[in-house]
PDB file of C-alpha atoms and ligand atoms in Angstrom:
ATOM      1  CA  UNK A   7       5.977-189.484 -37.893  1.00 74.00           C
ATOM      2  CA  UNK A   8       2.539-189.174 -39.680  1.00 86.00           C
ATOM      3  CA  UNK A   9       1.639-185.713 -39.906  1.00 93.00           C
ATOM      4  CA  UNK A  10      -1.385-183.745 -38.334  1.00 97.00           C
ATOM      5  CA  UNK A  11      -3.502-181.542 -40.517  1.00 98.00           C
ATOM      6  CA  UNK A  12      -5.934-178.292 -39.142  1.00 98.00           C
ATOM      7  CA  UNK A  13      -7.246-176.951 -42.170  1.00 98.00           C
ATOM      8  CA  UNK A  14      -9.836-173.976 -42.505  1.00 98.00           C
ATOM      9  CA  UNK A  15     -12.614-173.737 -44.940  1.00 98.00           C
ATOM     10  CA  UNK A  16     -13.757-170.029 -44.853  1.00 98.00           C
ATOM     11  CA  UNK A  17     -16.954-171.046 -47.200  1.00 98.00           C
ATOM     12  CA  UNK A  18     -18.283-167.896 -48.973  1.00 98.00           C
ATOM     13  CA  UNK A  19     -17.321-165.502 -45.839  1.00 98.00           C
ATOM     14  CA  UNK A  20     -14.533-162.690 -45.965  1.00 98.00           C
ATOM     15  CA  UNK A  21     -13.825-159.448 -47.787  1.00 98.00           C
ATOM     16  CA  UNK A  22     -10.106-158.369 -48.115  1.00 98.00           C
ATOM     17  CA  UNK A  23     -10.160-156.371 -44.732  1.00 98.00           C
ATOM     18  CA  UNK A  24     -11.822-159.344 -43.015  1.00 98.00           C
ATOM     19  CA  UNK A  25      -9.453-161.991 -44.149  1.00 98.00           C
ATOM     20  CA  UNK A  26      -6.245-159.744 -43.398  1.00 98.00           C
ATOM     21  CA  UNK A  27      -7.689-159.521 -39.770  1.00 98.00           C
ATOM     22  CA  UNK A  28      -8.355-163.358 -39.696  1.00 98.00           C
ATOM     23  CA  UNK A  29      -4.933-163.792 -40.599  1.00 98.00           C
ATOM     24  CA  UNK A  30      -3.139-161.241 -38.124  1.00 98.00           C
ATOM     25  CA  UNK A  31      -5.211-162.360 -35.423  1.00 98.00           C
ATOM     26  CA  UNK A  32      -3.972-166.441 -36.228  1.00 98.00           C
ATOM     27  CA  UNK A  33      -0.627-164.745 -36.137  1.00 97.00           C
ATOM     28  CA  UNK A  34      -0.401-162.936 -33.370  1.00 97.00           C
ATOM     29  CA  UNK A  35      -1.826-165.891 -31.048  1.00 96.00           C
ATOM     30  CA  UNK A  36       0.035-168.092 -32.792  1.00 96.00           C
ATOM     31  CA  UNK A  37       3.494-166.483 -34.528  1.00 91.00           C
ATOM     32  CA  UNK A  38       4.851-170.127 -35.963  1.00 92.00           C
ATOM     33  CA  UNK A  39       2.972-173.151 -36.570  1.00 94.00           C
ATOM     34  CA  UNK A  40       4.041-176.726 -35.222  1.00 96.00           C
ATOM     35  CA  UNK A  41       5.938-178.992 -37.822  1.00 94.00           C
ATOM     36  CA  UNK A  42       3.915-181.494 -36.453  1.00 96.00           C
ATOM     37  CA  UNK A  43       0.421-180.137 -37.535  1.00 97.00           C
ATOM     38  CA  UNK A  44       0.202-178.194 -40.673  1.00 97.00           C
ATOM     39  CA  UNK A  45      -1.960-175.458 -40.477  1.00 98.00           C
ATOM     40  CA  UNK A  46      -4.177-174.585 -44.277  1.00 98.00           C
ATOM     41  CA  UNK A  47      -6.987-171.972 -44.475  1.00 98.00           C
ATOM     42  CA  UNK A  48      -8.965-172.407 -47.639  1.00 98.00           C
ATOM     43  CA  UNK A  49     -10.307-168.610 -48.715  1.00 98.00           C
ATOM     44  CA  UNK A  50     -12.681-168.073 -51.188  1.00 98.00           C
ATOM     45  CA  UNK A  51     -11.314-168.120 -54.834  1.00 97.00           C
ATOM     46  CA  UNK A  52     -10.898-164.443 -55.302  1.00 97.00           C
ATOM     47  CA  UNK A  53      -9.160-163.777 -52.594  1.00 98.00           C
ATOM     48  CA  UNK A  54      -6.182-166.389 -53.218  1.00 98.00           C
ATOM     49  CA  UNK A  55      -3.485-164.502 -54.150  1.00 96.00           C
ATOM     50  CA  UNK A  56      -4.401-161.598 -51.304  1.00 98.00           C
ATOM     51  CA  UNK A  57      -3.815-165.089 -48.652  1.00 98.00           C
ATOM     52  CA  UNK A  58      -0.729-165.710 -50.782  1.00 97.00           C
ATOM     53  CA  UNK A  59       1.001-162.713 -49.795  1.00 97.00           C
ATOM     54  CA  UNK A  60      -0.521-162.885 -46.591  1.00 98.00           C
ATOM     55  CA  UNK A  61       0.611-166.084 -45.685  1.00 98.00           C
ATOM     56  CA  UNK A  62       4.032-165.935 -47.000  1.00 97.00           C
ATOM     57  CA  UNK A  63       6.683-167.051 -45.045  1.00 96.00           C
ATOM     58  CA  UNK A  64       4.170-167.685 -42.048  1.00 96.00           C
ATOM     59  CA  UNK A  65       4.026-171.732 -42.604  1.00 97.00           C
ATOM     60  CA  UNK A  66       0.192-171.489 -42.721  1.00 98.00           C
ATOM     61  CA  UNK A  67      -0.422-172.930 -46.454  1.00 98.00           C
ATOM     62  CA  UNK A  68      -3.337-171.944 -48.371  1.00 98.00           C
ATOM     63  CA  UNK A  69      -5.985-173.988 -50.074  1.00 98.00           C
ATOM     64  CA  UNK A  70      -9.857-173.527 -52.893  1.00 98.00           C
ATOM     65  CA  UNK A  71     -12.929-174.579 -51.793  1.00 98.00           C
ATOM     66  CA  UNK A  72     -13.096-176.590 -55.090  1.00 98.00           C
ATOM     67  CA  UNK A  73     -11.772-177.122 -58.299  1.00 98.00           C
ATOM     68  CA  UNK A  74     -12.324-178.031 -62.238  1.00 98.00           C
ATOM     69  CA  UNK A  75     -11.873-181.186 -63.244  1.00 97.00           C
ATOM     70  CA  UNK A  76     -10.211-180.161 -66.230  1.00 98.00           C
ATOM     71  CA  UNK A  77      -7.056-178.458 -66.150  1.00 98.00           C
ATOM     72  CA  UNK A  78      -7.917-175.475 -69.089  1.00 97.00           C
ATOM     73  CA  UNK A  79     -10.385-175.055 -71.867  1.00 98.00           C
ATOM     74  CA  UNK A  80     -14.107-173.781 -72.905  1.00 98.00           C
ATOM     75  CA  UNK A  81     -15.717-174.538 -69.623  1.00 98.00           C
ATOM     76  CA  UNK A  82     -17.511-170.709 -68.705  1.00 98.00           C
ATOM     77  CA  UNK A  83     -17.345-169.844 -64.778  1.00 96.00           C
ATOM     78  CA  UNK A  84     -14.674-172.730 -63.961  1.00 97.00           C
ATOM     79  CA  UNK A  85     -11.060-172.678 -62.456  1.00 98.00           C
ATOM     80  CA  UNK A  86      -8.431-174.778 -63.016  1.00 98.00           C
ATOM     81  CA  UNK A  87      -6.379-176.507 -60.769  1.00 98.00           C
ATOM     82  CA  UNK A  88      -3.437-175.100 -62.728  1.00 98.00           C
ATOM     83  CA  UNK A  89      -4.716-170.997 -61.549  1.00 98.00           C
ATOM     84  CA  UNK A  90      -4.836-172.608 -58.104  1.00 98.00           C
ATOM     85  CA  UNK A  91      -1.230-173.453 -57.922  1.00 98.00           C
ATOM     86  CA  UNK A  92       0.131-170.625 -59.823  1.00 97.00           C
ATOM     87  CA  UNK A  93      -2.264-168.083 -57.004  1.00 97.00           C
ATOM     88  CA  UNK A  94      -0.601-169.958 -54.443  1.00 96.00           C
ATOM     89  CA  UNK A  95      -2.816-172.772 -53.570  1.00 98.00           C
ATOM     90  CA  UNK A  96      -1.340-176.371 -52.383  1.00 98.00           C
ATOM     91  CA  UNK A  97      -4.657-177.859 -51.512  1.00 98.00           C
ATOM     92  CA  UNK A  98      -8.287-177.984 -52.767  1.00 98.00           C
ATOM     93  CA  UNK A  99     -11.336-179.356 -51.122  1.00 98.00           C
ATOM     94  CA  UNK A 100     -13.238-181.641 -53.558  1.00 97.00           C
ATOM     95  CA  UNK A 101     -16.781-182.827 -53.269  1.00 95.00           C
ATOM     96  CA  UNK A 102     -17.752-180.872 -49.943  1.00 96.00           C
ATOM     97  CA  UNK A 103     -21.051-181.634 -49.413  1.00 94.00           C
ATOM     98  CA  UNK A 104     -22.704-178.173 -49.874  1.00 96.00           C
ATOM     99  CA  UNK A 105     -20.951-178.473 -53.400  1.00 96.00           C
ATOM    100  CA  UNK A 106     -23.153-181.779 -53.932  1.00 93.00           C
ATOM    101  CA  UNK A 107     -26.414-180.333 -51.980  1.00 92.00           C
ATOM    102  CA  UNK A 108     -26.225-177.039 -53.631  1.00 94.00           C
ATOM    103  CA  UNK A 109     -24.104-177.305 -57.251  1.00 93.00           C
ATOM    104  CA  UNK A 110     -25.565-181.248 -57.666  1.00 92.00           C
ATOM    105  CA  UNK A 111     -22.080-182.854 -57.710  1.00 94.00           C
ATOM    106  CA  UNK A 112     -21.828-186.762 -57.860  1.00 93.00           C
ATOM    107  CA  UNK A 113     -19.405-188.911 -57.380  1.00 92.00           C
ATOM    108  CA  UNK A 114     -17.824-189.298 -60.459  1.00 91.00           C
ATOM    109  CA  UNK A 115     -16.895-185.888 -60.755  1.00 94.00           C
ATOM    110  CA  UNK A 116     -15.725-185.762 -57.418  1.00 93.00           C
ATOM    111  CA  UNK A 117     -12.908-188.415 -58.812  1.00 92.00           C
ATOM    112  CA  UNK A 118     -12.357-186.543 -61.729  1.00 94.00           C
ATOM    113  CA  UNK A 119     -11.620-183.021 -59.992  1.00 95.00           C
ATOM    114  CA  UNK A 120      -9.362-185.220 -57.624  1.00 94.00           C
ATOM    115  CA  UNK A 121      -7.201-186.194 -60.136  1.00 92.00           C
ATOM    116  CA  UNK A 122      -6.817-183.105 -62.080  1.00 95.00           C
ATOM    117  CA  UNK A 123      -6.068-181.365 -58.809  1.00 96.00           C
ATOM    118  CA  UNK A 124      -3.067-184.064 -58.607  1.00 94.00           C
ATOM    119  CA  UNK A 125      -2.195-183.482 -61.724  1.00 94.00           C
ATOM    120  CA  UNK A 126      -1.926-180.159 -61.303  1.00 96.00           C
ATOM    121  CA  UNK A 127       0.438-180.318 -58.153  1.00 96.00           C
ATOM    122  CA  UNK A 128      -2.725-179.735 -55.553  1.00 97.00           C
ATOM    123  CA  UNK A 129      -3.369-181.935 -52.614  1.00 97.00           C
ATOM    124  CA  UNK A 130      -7.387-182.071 -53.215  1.00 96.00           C
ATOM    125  CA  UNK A 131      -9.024-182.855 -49.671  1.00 98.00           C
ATOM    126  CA  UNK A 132     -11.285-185.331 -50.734  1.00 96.00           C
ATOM    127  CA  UNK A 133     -14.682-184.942 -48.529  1.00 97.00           C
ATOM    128  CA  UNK A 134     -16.808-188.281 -48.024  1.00 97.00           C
ATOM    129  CA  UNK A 135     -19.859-188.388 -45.432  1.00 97.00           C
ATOM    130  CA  UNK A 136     -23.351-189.789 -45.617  1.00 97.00           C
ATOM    131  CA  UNK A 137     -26.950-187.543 -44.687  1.00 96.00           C
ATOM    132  CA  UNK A 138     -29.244-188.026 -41.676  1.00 97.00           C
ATOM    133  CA  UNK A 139     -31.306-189.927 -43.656  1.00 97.00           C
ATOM    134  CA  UNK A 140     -28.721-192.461 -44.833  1.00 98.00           C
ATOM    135  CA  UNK A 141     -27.447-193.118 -41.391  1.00 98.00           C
ATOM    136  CA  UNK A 142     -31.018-193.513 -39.922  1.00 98.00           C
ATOM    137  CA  UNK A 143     -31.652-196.133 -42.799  1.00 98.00           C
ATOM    138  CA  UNK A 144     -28.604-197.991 -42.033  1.00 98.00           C
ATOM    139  CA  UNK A 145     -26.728-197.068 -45.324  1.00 98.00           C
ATOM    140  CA  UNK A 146     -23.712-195.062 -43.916  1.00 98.00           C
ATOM    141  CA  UNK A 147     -20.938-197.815 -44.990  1.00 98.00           C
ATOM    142  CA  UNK A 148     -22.770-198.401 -48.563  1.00 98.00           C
ATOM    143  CA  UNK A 149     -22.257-194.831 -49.219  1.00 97.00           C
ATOM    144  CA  UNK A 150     -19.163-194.155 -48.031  1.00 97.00           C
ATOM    145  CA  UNK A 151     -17.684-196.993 -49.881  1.00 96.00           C
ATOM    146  CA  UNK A 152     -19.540-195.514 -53.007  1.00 95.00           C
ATOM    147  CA  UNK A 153     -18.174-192.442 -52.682  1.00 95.00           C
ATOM    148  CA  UNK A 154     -14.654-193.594 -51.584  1.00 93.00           C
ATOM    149  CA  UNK A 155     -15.004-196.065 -54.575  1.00 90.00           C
ATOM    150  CA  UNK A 156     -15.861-193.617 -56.796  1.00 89.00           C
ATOM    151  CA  UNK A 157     -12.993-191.081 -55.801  1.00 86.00           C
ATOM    152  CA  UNK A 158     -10.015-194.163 -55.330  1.00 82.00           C
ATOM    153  CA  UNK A 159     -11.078-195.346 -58.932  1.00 78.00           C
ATOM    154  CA  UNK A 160      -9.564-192.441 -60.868  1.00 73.00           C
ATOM    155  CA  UNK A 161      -6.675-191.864 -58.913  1.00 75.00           C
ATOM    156  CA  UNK A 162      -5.504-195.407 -57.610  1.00 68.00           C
ATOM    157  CA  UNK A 163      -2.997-194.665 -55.316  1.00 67.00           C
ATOM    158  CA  UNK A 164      -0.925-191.377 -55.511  1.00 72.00           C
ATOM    159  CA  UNK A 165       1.310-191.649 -51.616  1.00 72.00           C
ATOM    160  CA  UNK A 166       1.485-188.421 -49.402  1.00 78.00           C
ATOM    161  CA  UNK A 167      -1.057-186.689 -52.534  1.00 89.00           C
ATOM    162  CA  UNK A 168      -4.409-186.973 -50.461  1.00 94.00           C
ATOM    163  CA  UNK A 169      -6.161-186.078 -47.913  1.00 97.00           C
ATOM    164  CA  UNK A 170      -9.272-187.655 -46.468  1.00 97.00           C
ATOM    165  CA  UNK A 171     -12.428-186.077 -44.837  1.00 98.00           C
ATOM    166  CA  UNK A 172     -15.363-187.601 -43.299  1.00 98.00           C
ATOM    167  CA  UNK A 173     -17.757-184.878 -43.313  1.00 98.00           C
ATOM    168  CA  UNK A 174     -21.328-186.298 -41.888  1.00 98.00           C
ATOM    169  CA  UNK A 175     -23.468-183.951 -43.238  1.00 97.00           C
ATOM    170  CA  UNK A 176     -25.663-184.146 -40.507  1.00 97.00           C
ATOM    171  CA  UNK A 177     -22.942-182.661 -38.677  1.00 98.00           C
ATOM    172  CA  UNK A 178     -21.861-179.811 -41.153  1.00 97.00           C
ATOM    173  CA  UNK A 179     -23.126-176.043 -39.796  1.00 94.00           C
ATOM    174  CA  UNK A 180     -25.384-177.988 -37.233  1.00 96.00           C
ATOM    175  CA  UNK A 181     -23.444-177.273 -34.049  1.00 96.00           C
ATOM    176  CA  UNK A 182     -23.741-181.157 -33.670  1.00 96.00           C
ATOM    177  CA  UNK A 183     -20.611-182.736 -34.205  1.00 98.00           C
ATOM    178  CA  UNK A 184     -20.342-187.266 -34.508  1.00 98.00           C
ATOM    179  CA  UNK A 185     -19.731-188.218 -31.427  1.00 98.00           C
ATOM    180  CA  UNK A 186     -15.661-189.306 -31.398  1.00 98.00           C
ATOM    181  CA  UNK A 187     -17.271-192.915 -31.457  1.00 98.00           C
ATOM    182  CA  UNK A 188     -18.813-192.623 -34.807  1.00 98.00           C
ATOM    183  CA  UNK A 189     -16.412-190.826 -35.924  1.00 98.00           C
ATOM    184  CA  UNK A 190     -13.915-193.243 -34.936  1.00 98.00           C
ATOM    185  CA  UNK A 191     -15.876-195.852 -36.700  1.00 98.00           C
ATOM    186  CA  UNK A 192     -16.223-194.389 -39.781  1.00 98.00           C
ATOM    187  CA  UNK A 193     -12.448-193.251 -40.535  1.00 98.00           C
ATOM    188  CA  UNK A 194     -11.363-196.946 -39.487  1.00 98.00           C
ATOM    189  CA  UNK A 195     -13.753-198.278 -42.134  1.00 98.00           C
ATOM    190  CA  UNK A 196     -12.707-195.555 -44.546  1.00 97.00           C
ATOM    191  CA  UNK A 197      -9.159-196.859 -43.330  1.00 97.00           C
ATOM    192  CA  UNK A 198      -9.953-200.530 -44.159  1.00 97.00           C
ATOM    193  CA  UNK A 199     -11.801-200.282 -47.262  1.00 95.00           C
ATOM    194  CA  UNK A 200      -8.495-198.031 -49.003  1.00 93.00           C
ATOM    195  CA  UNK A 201      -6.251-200.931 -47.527  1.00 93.00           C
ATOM    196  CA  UNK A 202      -8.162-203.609 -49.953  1.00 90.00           C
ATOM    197  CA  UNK A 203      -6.436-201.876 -52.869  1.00 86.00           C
ATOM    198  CA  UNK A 204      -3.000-200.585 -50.886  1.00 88.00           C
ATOM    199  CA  UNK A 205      -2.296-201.523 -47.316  1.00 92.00           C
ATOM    200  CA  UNK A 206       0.626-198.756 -46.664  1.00 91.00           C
ATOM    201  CA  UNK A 207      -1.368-196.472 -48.730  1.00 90.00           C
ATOM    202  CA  UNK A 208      -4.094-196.639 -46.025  1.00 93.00           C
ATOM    203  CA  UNK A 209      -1.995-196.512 -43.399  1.00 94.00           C
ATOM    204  CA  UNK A 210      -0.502-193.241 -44.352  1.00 93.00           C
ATOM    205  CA  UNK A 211      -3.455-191.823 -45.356  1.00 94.00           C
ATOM    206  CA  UNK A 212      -4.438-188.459 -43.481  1.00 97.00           C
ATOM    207  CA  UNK A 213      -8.170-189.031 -42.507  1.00 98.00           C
ATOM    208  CA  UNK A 214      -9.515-186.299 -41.154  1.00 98.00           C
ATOM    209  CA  UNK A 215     -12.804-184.956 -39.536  1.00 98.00           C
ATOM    210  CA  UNK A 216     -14.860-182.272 -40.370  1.00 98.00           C
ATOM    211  CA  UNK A 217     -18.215-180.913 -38.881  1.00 98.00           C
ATOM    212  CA  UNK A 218     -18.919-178.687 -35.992  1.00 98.00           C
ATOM    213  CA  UNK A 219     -15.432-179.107 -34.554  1.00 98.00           C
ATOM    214  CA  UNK A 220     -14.639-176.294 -31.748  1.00 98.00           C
ATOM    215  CA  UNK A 221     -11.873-175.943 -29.038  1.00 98.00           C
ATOM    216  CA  UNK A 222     -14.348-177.822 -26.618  1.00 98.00           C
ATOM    217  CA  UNK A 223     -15.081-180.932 -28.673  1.00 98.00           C
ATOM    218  CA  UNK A 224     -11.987-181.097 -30.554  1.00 98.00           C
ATOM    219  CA  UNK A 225      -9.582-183.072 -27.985  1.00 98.00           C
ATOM    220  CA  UNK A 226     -12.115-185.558 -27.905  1.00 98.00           C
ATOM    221  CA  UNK A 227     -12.594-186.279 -31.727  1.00 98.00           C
ATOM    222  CA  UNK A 228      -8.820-185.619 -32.173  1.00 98.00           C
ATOM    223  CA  UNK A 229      -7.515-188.334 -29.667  1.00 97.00           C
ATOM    224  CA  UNK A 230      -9.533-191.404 -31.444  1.00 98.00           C
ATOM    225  CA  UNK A 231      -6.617-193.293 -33.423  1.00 97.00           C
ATOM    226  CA  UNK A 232      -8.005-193.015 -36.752  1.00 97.00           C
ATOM    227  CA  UNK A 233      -8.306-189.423 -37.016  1.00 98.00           C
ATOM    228  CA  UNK A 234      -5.971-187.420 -38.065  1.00 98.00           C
ATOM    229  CA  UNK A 235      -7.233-184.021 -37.997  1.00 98.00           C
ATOM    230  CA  UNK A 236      -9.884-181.435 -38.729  1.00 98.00           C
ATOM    231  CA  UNK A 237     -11.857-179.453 -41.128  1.00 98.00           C
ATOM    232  CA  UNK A 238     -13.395-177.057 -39.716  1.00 98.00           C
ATOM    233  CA  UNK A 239     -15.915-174.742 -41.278  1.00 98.00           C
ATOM    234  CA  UNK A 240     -17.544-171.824 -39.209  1.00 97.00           C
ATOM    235  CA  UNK A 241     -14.967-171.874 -36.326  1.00 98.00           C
ATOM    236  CA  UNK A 242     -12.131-171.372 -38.493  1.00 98.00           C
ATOM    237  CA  UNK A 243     -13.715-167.599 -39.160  1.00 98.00           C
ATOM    238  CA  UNK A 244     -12.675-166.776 -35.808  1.00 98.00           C
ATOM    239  CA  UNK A 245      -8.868-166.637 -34.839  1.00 98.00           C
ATOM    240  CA  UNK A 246      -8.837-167.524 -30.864  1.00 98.00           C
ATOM    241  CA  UNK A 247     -11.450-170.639 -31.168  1.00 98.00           C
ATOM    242  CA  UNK A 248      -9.337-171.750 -34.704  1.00 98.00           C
ATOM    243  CA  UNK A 249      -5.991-171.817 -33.143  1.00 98.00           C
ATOM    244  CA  UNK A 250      -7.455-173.041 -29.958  1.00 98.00           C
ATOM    245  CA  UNK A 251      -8.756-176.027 -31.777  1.00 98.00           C
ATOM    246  CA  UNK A 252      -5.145-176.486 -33.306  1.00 98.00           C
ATOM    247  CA  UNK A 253      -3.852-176.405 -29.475  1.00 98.00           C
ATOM    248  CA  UNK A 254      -6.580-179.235 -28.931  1.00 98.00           C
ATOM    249  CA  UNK A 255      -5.280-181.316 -32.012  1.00 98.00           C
ATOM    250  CA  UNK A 256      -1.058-180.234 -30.931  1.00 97.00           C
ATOM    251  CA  UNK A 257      -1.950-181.641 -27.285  1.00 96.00           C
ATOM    252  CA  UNK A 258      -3.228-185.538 -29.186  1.00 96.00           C
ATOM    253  CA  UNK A 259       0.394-185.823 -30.218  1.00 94.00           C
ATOM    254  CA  UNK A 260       1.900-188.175 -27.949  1.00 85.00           C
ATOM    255  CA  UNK A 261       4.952-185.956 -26.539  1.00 76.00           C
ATOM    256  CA  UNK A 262       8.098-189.141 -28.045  1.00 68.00           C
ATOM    257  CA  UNK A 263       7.063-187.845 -31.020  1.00 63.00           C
ATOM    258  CA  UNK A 264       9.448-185.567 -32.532  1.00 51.00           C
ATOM    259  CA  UNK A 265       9.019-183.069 -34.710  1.00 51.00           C
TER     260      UNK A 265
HETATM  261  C1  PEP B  15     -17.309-177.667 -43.320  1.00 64.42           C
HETATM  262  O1  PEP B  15     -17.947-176.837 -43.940  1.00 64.42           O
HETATM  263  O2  PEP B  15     -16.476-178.378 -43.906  1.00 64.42           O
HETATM  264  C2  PEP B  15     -17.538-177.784 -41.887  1.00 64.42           C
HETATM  265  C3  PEP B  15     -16.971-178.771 -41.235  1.00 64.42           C
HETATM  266  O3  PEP B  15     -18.338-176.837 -41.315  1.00 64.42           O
HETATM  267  P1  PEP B  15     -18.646-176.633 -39.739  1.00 64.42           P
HETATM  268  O4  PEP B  15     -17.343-176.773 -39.002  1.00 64.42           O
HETATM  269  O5  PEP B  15     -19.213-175.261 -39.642  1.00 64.42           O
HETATM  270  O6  PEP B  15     -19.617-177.707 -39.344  1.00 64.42           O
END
């Protein structure tokens, strides 16, 4: 069975009293997470190892917002992939889209952080998704495949190491989310264009979709075939609409399918 993912990216929100609330609160509406959807929150970087020991033996796995590309050395201000793992990080998002509107990130580093983040035993969630402008102009599939390109290139094919997100970045901290026919369009592109270079690759793939997800939309993004989950930015602060949302996404499991 081809696993869900729900996975929580707290952006530069929380304090330690906040995020010890967040988590209690998950907990107490939701004491054990589903085997079939894996539940990640993604804190800010300082505040790893507190979600470490908050999150131990809970089955909610903890992720960075981002990561160096290189895995130690001279580089002022930057964490390593390696620090990630050994604070108790699995995951890391790479190339979210305030990283490239904000920090000027291009694709090429985006591949490059991806495949230190492999290397260092991280499952980077690799965020794709085009502007306003680009869709408008008619260039969403030219830049997705740029960026998808870009990311693929360095790291070829590494099975069950990746995750996908299409992140519109219209849709990011908008309130309006792709409607589940875009987004269905897009991930089965995303899905097509990997399965030129690997066709089981693709298939396995976790795609997932990220951009103003909340309990009320989710179902209907969730159910489209191609998608495989969320990101989900500003909801995830709050612990009733987040595991509502991972209700939404339990419910799109068709009920054959064991755990
Ligand atoms: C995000 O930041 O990845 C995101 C999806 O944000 P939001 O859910 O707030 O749109």
């Amino acid at each position: 069975m081809k696993k869900k993912w729900l996975i929580g990216n707290w952006k530069m929100h929380g304090n330690l009293a906040s995020n010890k609330a967040l988590i209690e609160g998950i907990r107490a509406e939701l004491p054990e997470p589903d085997p079939r959807a894996e539940l990640v929150v993604c804190p800010a970087f300082p505040y790893l190892y507190q979600l470490k020991d908050l999150t131990a033996g809970t089955g909610i796995y903890v992720g960075a917002q981002n990561a160096s590309d290189h895995l130690q050395g001279a580089y002022t201000g930057e964490t390593s992939p390696l620090m990630i793992k050994e604070l108790g990080g699995s995951f890391t998002i790479i190339g979210h889209s305030e990283r490239r509107q904000y920090q000027g990130e291009n694709d090429g580093l985006m591949g490059r952080k991806s495949l230190a983040a492999i290397d260092a035993g991280l499952i980077p969630v690799i965020c794709v998704g085009e502007t306003a402008e680009e869709r408008d102009s008619g260039r969403t599939h030219e830049v997705l495949a740029r960026q998808l390109d870009a990311a693929f290139g360095y790291i070829r094919t590494a099975h069950d190491k990746i995750i996908l997100a299409y992140e519109p970045r219209w849709a990011i901290g908008t309130g309006i989310a792709a409607t589940p026919e875009i987004v269905q369009a897009e991930h089965e592109f995303l899905r097509q264009r990997i399965a030129i270079r690997d066709k089981e690759f693709a298939a396995r793939l976790p795609i997932i979709y990220g951009g103003s997800v909340k309990a009320a939309n989710a179902i209907s993004l969730f159910s489209m075939p191609d998608v495989d989950g969320g990101l989900i930015g500003s909801a995830a602060l709050n612990a009733t609409e987040f595991v509502a949302i991972y209700r939404e996404l339990l419910q799109t499991i068709p009920a054959d399918e064991a755990a």
